[in-house]
Amino acid sequence: MIKFFLMVNKQGQTRLSRYYEHVEINKRTMLEAEVIKNCLSRSKDECSFIEYKDFKLVYRQYAALFIVVGIDQTENEMAVYELIHNFVEVLDKYFSRVSELDVSFSVSEINLL
């Protein structure tokens, strides 16, 4: 099961976050900081799966954006890895070339609906 979905820039700023389990706001901030630090500090030669506390992190980098998904231990990492790729392909089709600005724009557009 997916626990959360994050889009983060290279500076470590969260551009989009979606939680599928209740997490208190102050704990979200700490969780995001630790997750971002773990993912951004890894080299491109390292695996895109990280065991973190009681769940796994699956992440992919696209230009200046990192997409991080937190999943439980029973979830298939490769399926989530492909899910991230499919999500980015959809964004690319919609925006013609997805960027950090597009993500910020689409989030504000969704919030207006």
GROMACS .gro file of N, CA and C in nm:
model
  339
    1MET      N    1   0.083  -0.118   0.000
    1MET     CA    2   0.000   0.000   0.000
    1MET      C    3   0.089   0.126   0.000
    2ILE      N    4   0.047   0.225  -0.075
    2ILE     CA    5   0.121   0.350  -0.080
    2ILE      C    6   0.084   0.433   0.043
    3LYS      N    7   0.188   0.482   0.112
    3LYS     CA    8   0.166   0.562   0.232
    3LYS      C    9   0.170   0.712   0.201
    4PHE      N   10   0.262   0.752   0.111
    4PHE     CA   11   0.268   0.893   0.073
    4PHE      C   12   0.337   0.908  -0.061
    5PHE      N   13   0.318   1.026  -0.122
    5PHE     CA   14   0.373   1.059  -0.253
    5PHE      C   15   0.429   1.200  -0.241
    6LEU      N   16   0.557   1.218  -0.276
    6LEU     CA   17   0.621   1.349  -0.267
    6LEU      C   18   0.686   1.386  -0.399
    7MET      N   19   0.681   1.514  -0.433
    7MET     CA   20   0.761   1.568  -0.542
    7MET      C   21   0.847   1.677  -0.479
    8VAL      N   22   0.977   1.667  -0.503
    8VAL     CA   23   1.074   1.752  -0.435
    8VAL      C   24   1.173   1.805  -0.539
    9ASN      N   25   1.217   1.930  -0.523
    9ASN     CA   26   1.320   1.980  -0.612
    9ASN      C   27   1.460   1.948  -0.557
   10LYS      N   28   1.563   1.981  -0.632
   10LYS     CA   29   1.701   1.948  -0.590
   10LYS      C   30   1.745   2.023  -0.465
   11GLN      N   31   1.679   2.133  -0.433
   11GLN     CA   32   1.712   2.208  -0.313
   11GLN      C   33   1.645   2.149  -0.189
   12GLY      N   34   1.563   2.047  -0.208
   12GLY     CA   35   1.497   1.982  -0.097
   12GLY      C   36   1.363   2.042  -0.059
   13GLN      N   37   1.309   2.127  -0.144
   13GLN     CA   38   1.180   2.189  -0.117
   13GLN      C   39   1.068   2.099  -0.170
   14THR      N   40   0.972   2.073  -0.087
   14THR     CA   41   0.859   1.990  -0.128
   14THR      C   42   0.767   2.072  -0.217
   15ARG      N   43   0.740   2.019  -0.335
   15ARG     CA   44   0.651   2.087  -0.430
   15ARG      C   45   0.512   2.027  -0.432
   16LEU      N   46   0.502   1.899  -0.394
   16LEU     CA   47   0.373   1.832  -0.388
   16LEU      C   48   0.384   1.721  -0.285
   17SER      N   49   0.285   1.710  -0.199
   17SER     CA   50   0.283   1.599  -0.104
   17SER      C   51   0.140   1.549  -0.091
   18ARG      N   52   0.128   1.419  -0.087
   18ARG     CA   53  -0.004   1.357  -0.070
   18ARG      C   54   0.012   1.238   0.022
   19TYR      N   55  -0.063   1.237   0.130
   19TYR     CA   56  -0.054   1.130   0.229
   19TYR      C   57  -0.181   1.045   0.222
   20TYR      N   58  -0.164   0.914   0.229
   20TYR     CA   59  -0.277   0.822   0.223
   20TYR      C   60  -0.304   0.757   0.357
   21GLU      N   61  -0.233   0.799   0.458
   21GLU     CA   62  -0.255   0.764   0.598
   21GLU      C   63  -0.246   0.892   0.678
   22HIS      N   64  -0.316   0.898   0.789
   22HIS     CA   65  -0.311   1.018   0.871
   22HIS      C   66  -0.172   1.033   0.935
   23VAL      N   67  -0.111   1.147   0.912
   23VAL     CA   68   0.016   1.183   0.975
   23VAL      C   69   0.002   1.327   1.021
   24GLU      N   70   0.032   1.352   1.147
   24GLU     CA   71   0.021   1.488   1.201
   24GLU      C   72   0.114   1.583   1.127
   25ILE      N   73   0.076   1.708   1.120
   25ILE     CA   74   0.149   1.809   1.043
   25ILE      C   75   0.295   1.820   1.086
   26ASN      N   76   0.322   1.827   1.217
   26ASN     CA   77   0.461   1.841   1.263
   26ASN      C   78   0.542   1.715   1.231
   27LYS      N   79   0.479   1.599   1.233
   27LYS     CA   80   0.549   1.475   1.196
   27LYS      C   81   0.573   1.468   1.046
   28ARG      N   82   0.481   1.525   0.967
   28ARG     CA   83   0.500   1.530   0.821
   28ARG      C   84   0.626   1.607   0.787
   29THR      N   85   0.643   1.720   0.852
   29THR     CA   86   0.760   1.805   0.825
   29THR      C   87   0.889   1.730   0.855
   30MET      N   88   0.893   1.663   0.969
   30MET     CA   89   1.013   1.586   1.005
   30MET      C   90   1.033   1.468   0.911
   31LEU      N   91   0.926   1.398   0.877
   31LEU     CA   92   0.934   1.284   0.786
   31LEU      C   93   0.985   1.328   0.650
   32GLU      N   94   0.928   1.435   0.596
   32GLU     CA   95   0.971   1.484   0.464
   32GLU      C   96   1.117   1.526   0.465
   33ALA      N   97   1.161   1.593   0.570
   33ALA     CA   98   1.301   1.635   0.578
   33ALA      C   99   1.395   1.515   0.577
   34GLU      N  100   1.362   1.412   0.654
   34GLU     CA  101   1.447   1.293   0.659
   34GLU      C  102   1.444   1.216   0.527
   35VAL      N  103   1.327   1.201   0.469
   35VAL     CA  104   1.313   1.129   0.343
   35VAL      C  105   1.389   1.201   0.232
   36ILE      N  106   1.372   1.331   0.225
   36ILE     CA  107   1.440   1.410   0.123
   36ILE      C  108   1.591   1.401   0.139
   37LYS      N  109   1.639   1.411   0.262
   37LYS     CA  110   1.783   1.401   0.288
   37LYS      C  111   1.836   1.265   0.242
   38ASN      N  112   1.763   1.159   0.272
   38ASN     CA  113   1.806   1.025   0.232
   38ASN      C  114   1.811   1.009   0.080
   39CYS      N  115   1.712   1.060   0.010
   39CYS     CA  116   1.705   1.041  -0.135
   39CYS      C  117   1.802   1.132  -0.210
   40LEU      N  118   1.812   1.258  -0.170
   40LEU     CA  119   1.899   1.352  -0.240
   40LEU      C  120   2.047   1.324  -0.219
   41SER      N  121   2.081   1.259  -0.109
   41SER     CA  122   2.222   1.233  -0.080
   41SER      C  123   2.277   1.112  -0.155
   42ARG      N  124   2.191   1.036  -0.219
   42ARG     CA  125   2.236   0.916  -0.289
   42ARG      C  126   2.286   0.950  -0.428
   43SER      N  127   2.384   0.871  -0.475
   43SER     CA  128   2.438   0.894  -0.609
   43SER      C  129   2.351   0.823  -0.712
   44LYS      N  130   2.371   0.856  -0.838
   44LYS     CA  131   2.293   0.793  -0.945
   44LYS      C  132   2.326   0.645  -0.962
   45ASP      N  133   2.441   0.602  -0.910
   45ASP     CA  134   2.482   0.461  -0.920
   45ASP      C  135   2.413   0.373  -0.817
   46GLU      N  136   2.351   0.434  -0.717
   46GLU     CA  137   2.287   0.356  -0.612
   46GLU      C  138   2.143   0.322  -0.649
   47CYS      N  139   2.094   0.219  -0.586
   47CYS     CA  140   1.958   0.170  -0.608
   47CYS      C  141   1.855   0.277  -0.571
   48SER      N  142   1.741   0.276  -0.637
   48SER     CA  143   1.635   0.373  -0.611
   48SER      C  144   1.535   0.326  -0.507
   49PHE      N  145   1.571   0.223  -0.432
   49PHE     CA  146   1.486   0.172  -0.325
   49PHE      C  147   1.563   0.185  -0.194
   50ILE      N  148   1.498   0.237  -0.093
   50ILE     CA  149   1.562   0.255   0.038
   50ILE      C  150   1.469   0.200   0.145
   51GLU      N  151   1.523   0.119   0.235
   51GLU     CA  152   1.445   0.076   0.350
   51GLU      C  153   1.459   0.184   0.455
   52TYR      N  154   1.346   0.236   0.501
   52TYR     CA  155   1.346   0.348   0.594
   52TYR      C  156   1.240   0.322   0.700
   53LYS      N  157   1.283   0.315   0.825
   53LYS     CA  158   1.194   0.285   0.938
   53LYS      C  159   1.109   0.162   0.908
   54ASP      N  160   0.977   0.175   0.914
   54ASP     CA  161   0.891   0.058   0.892
   54ASP      C  162   0.833   0.053   0.751
   55PHE      N  163   0.892   0.128   0.658
   55PHE     CA  164   0.846   0.123   0.519
   55PHE      C  165   0.962   0.139   0.423
   56LYS      N  166   0.933   0.135   0.294
   56LYS     CA  167   1.035   0.150   0.190
   56LYS      C  168   1.010   0.280   0.114
   57LEU      N  169   1.117   0.336   0.062
   57LEU     CA  170   1.109   0.453  -0.024
   57LEU      C  171   1.148   0.411  -0.164
   58VAL      N  172   1.069   0.451  -0.260
   58VAL     CA  173   1.101   0.430  -0.401
   58VAL      C  174   1.105   0.569  -0.462
   59TYR      N  175   1.215   0.601  -0.532
   59TYR     CA  176   1.225   0.735  -0.588
   59TYR      C  177   1.286   0.732  -0.727
   60ARG      N  178   1.256   0.835  -0.803
   60ARG     CA  179   1.316   0.857  -0.935
   60ARG      C  180   1.344   1.005  -0.951
   61GLN      N  181   1.449   1.035  -1.024
   61GLN     CA  182   1.483   1.174  -1.051
   61GLN      C  183   1.454   1.204  -1.197
   62TYR      N  184   1.386   1.315  -1.221
   62TYR     CA  185   1.360   1.365  -1.355
   62TYR      C  186   1.404   1.511  -1.357
   63ALA      N  187   1.516   1.537  -1.423
   63ALA     CA  188   1.574   1.671  -1.429
   63ALA      C  189   1.592   1.725  -1.287
   64ALA      N  190   1.522   1.832  -1.252
   64ALA     CA  191   1.540   1.893  -1.119
   64ALA      C  192   1.438   1.842  -1.018
   65LEU      N  193   1.354   1.746  -1.056
   65LEU     CA  194   1.251   1.695  -0.966
   65LEU      C  195   1.280   1.552  -0.921
   66PHE      N  196   1.257   1.528  -0.794
   66PHE     CA  197   1.261   1.393  -0.740
   66PHE      C  198   1.118   1.355  -0.703
   67ILE      N  199   1.078   1.236  -0.742
   67ILE     CA  200   0.948   1.185  -0.702
   67ILE      C  201   0.975   1.069  -0.607
   68VAL      N  202   0.919   1.078  -0.487
   68VAL     CA  203   0.943   0.980  -0.382
   68VAL      C  204   0.809   0.922  -0.338
   69VAL      N  205   0.802   0.790  -0.333
   69VAL     CA  206   0.681   0.723  -0.287
   69VAL      C  207   0.718   0.636  -0.168
   70GLY      N  208   0.645   0.652  -0.059
   70GLY     CA  209   0.662   0.568   0.059
   70GLY      C  210   0.562   0.454   0.054
   71ILE      N  211   0.611   0.330   0.066
   71ILE     CA  212   0.525   0.213   0.057
   71ILE      C  213   0.549   0.121   0.175
   72ASP      N  214   0.455   0.032   0.201
   72ASP     CA  215   0.476  -0.065   0.309
   72ASP      C  216   0.563  -0.180   0.258
   73GLN      N  217   0.601  -0.268   0.349
   73GLN     CA  218   0.697  -0.375   0.318
   73GLN      C  219   0.644  -0.476   0.217
   74THR      N  220   0.513  -0.488   0.203
   74THR     CA  221   0.456  -0.590   0.115
   74THR      C  222   0.441  -0.545  -0.029
   75GLU      N  223   0.456  -0.416  -0.055
   75GLU     CA  224   0.436  -0.362  -0.190
   75GLU      C  225   0.554  -0.397  -0.280
   76ASN      N  226   0.527  -0.411  -0.408
   76ASN     CA  227   0.628  -0.442  -0.508
   76ASN      C  228   0.700  -0.313  -0.550
   77GLU      N  229   0.830  -0.307  -0.523
   77GLU     CA  230   0.907  -0.186  -0.552
   77GLU      C  231   0.912  -0.153  -0.701
   78MET      N  232   0.927  -0.257  -0.785
   78MET     CA  233   0.936  -0.234  -0.929
   78MET      C  234   0.803  -0.181  -0.985
   79ALA      N  235   0.693  -0.228  -0.932
   79ALA     CA  236   0.562  -0.179  -0.978
   79ALA      C  237   0.547  -0.031  -0.944
   80VAL      N  238   0.592   0.009  -0.826
   80VAL     CA  239   0.584   0.150  -0.786
   80VAL      C  240   0.682   0.233  -0.869
   81TYR      N  241   0.798   0.178  -0.898
   81TYR     CA  242   0.897   0.246  -0.982
   81TYR      C  243   0.836   0.276  -1.120
   82GLU      N  244   0.765   0.179  -1.177
   82GLU     CA  245   0.697   0.198  -1.304
   82GLU      C  246   0.580   0.295  -1.292
   83LEU      N  247   0.509   0.292  -1.179
   83LEU     CA  248   0.400   0.385  -1.155
   83LEU      C  249   0.451   0.529  -1.160
   84ILE      N  250   0.566   0.552  -1.098
   84ILE     CA  251   0.626   0.687  -1.101
   84ILE      C  252   0.654   0.728  -1.245
   85HIS      N  253   0.711   0.637  -1.322
   85HIS     CA  254   0.744   0.668  -1.461
   85HIS      C  255   0.617   0.698  -1.542
   86ASN      N  256   0.513   0.619  -1.523
   86ASN     CA  257   0.387   0.644  -1.594
   86ASN      C  258   0.326   0.778  -1.553
   87PHE      N  259   0.336   0.813  -1.427
   87PHE     CA  260   0.286   0.942  -1.379
   87PHE      C  261   0.359   1.056  -1.450
   88VAL      N  262   0.490   1.045  -1.461
   88VAL     CA  263   0.568   1.150  -1.528
   88VAL      C  264   0.535   1.156  -1.676
   89GLU      N  265   0.511   1.041  -1.740
   89GLU     CA  266   0.472   1.041  -1.881
   89GLU      C  267   0.340   1.114  -1.902
   90VAL      N  268   0.245   1.094  -1.812
   90VAL     CA  269   0.117   1.163  -1.821
   90VAL      C  270   0.138   1.314  -1.806
   91LEU      N  271   0.220   1.353  -1.710
   91LEU     CA  272   0.250   1.496  -1.694
   91LEU      C  273   0.317   1.553  -1.818
   92ASP      N  274   0.409   1.476  -1.878
   92ASP     CA  275   0.476   1.521  -2.000
   92ASP      C  276   0.377   1.540  -2.115
   93LYS      N  277   0.283   1.451  -2.127
   93LYS     CA  278   0.181   1.465  -2.233
   93LYS      C  279   0.095   1.589  -2.208
   94TYR      N  280   0.058   1.612  -2.083
   94TYR     CA  281  -0.029   1.723  -2.050
   94TYR      C  282   0.042   1.858  -2.066
   95PHE      N  283   0.167   1.866  -2.017
   95PHE     CA  284   0.240   1.993  -2.019
   95PHE      C  285   0.340   2.003  -2.135
   96SER      N  286   0.355   1.900  -2.213
   96SER     CA  287   0.449   1.886  -2.324
   96SER      C  288   0.595   1.870  -2.278
   97ARG      N  289   0.631   1.917  -2.163
   97ARG     CA  290   0.759   1.888  -2.099
   97ARG      C  291   0.750   1.934  -1.955
   98VAL      N  292   0.734   1.842  -1.866
   98VAL     CA  293   0.706   1.876  -1.728
   98VAL      C  294   0.826   1.943  -1.661
   99SER      N  295   0.797   2.044  -1.581
   99SER     CA  296   0.901   2.113  -1.504
   99SER      C  297   0.846   2.142  -1.365
  100GLU      N  298   0.933   2.192  -1.280
  100GLU     CA  299   0.892   2.227  -1.143
  100GLU      C  300   0.782   2.333  -1.144
  101LEU      N  301   0.791   2.426  -1.235
  101LEU     CA  302   0.690   2.531  -1.247
  101LEU      C  303   0.554   2.471  -1.284
  102ASP      N  304   0.553   2.374  -1.375
  102ASP     CA  305   0.428   2.308  -1.414
  102ASP      C  306   0.364   2.239  -1.296
  103VAL      N  307   0.445   2.175  -1.214
  103VAL     CA  308   0.392   2.105  -1.097
  103VAL      C  309   0.328   2.205  -1.003
  104SER      N  310   0.395   2.316  -0.977
  104SER     CA  311   0.339   2.419  -0.889
  104SER      C  312   0.209   2.474  -0.947
  105PHE      N  313   0.206   2.493  -1.078
  105PHE     CA  314   0.086   2.544  -1.144
  105PHE      C  315  -0.028   2.444  -1.133
  106SER      N  316  -0.001   2.318  -1.160
  106SER     CA  317  -0.107   2.218  -1.159
  106SER      C  318  -0.161   2.196  -1.018
  107VAL      N  319  -0.076   2.205  -0.917
  107VAL     CA  320  -0.122   2.189  -0.779
  107VAL      C  321  -0.216   2.304  -0.743
  108SER      N  322  -0.181   2.425  -0.780
  108SER     CA  323  -0.268   2.538  -0.748
  108SER      C  324  -0.398   2.528  -0.828
  109GLU      N  325  -0.392   2.477  -0.950
  109GLU     CA  326  -0.511   2.459  -1.032
  109GLU      C  327  -0.604   2.354  -0.971
  110ILE      N  328  -0.548   2.246  -0.922
  110ILE     CA  329  -0.627   2.141  -0.858
  110ILE      C  330  -0.692   2.194  -0.731
  111ASN      N  331  -0.622   2.274  -0.656
  111ASN     CA  332  -0.677   2.330  -0.531
  111ASN      C  333  -0.794   2.424  -0.558
  112LEU      N  334  -0.799   2.483  -0.677
  112LEU     CA  335  -0.909   2.574  -0.710
  112LEU      C  336  -1.037   2.497  -0.742
  113LEU      N  337  -1.024   2.373  -0.784
  113LEU     CA  338  -1.142   2.295  -0.825
  113LEU      C  339  -1.225   2.249  -0.709
   0.00000   0.00000   0.00000
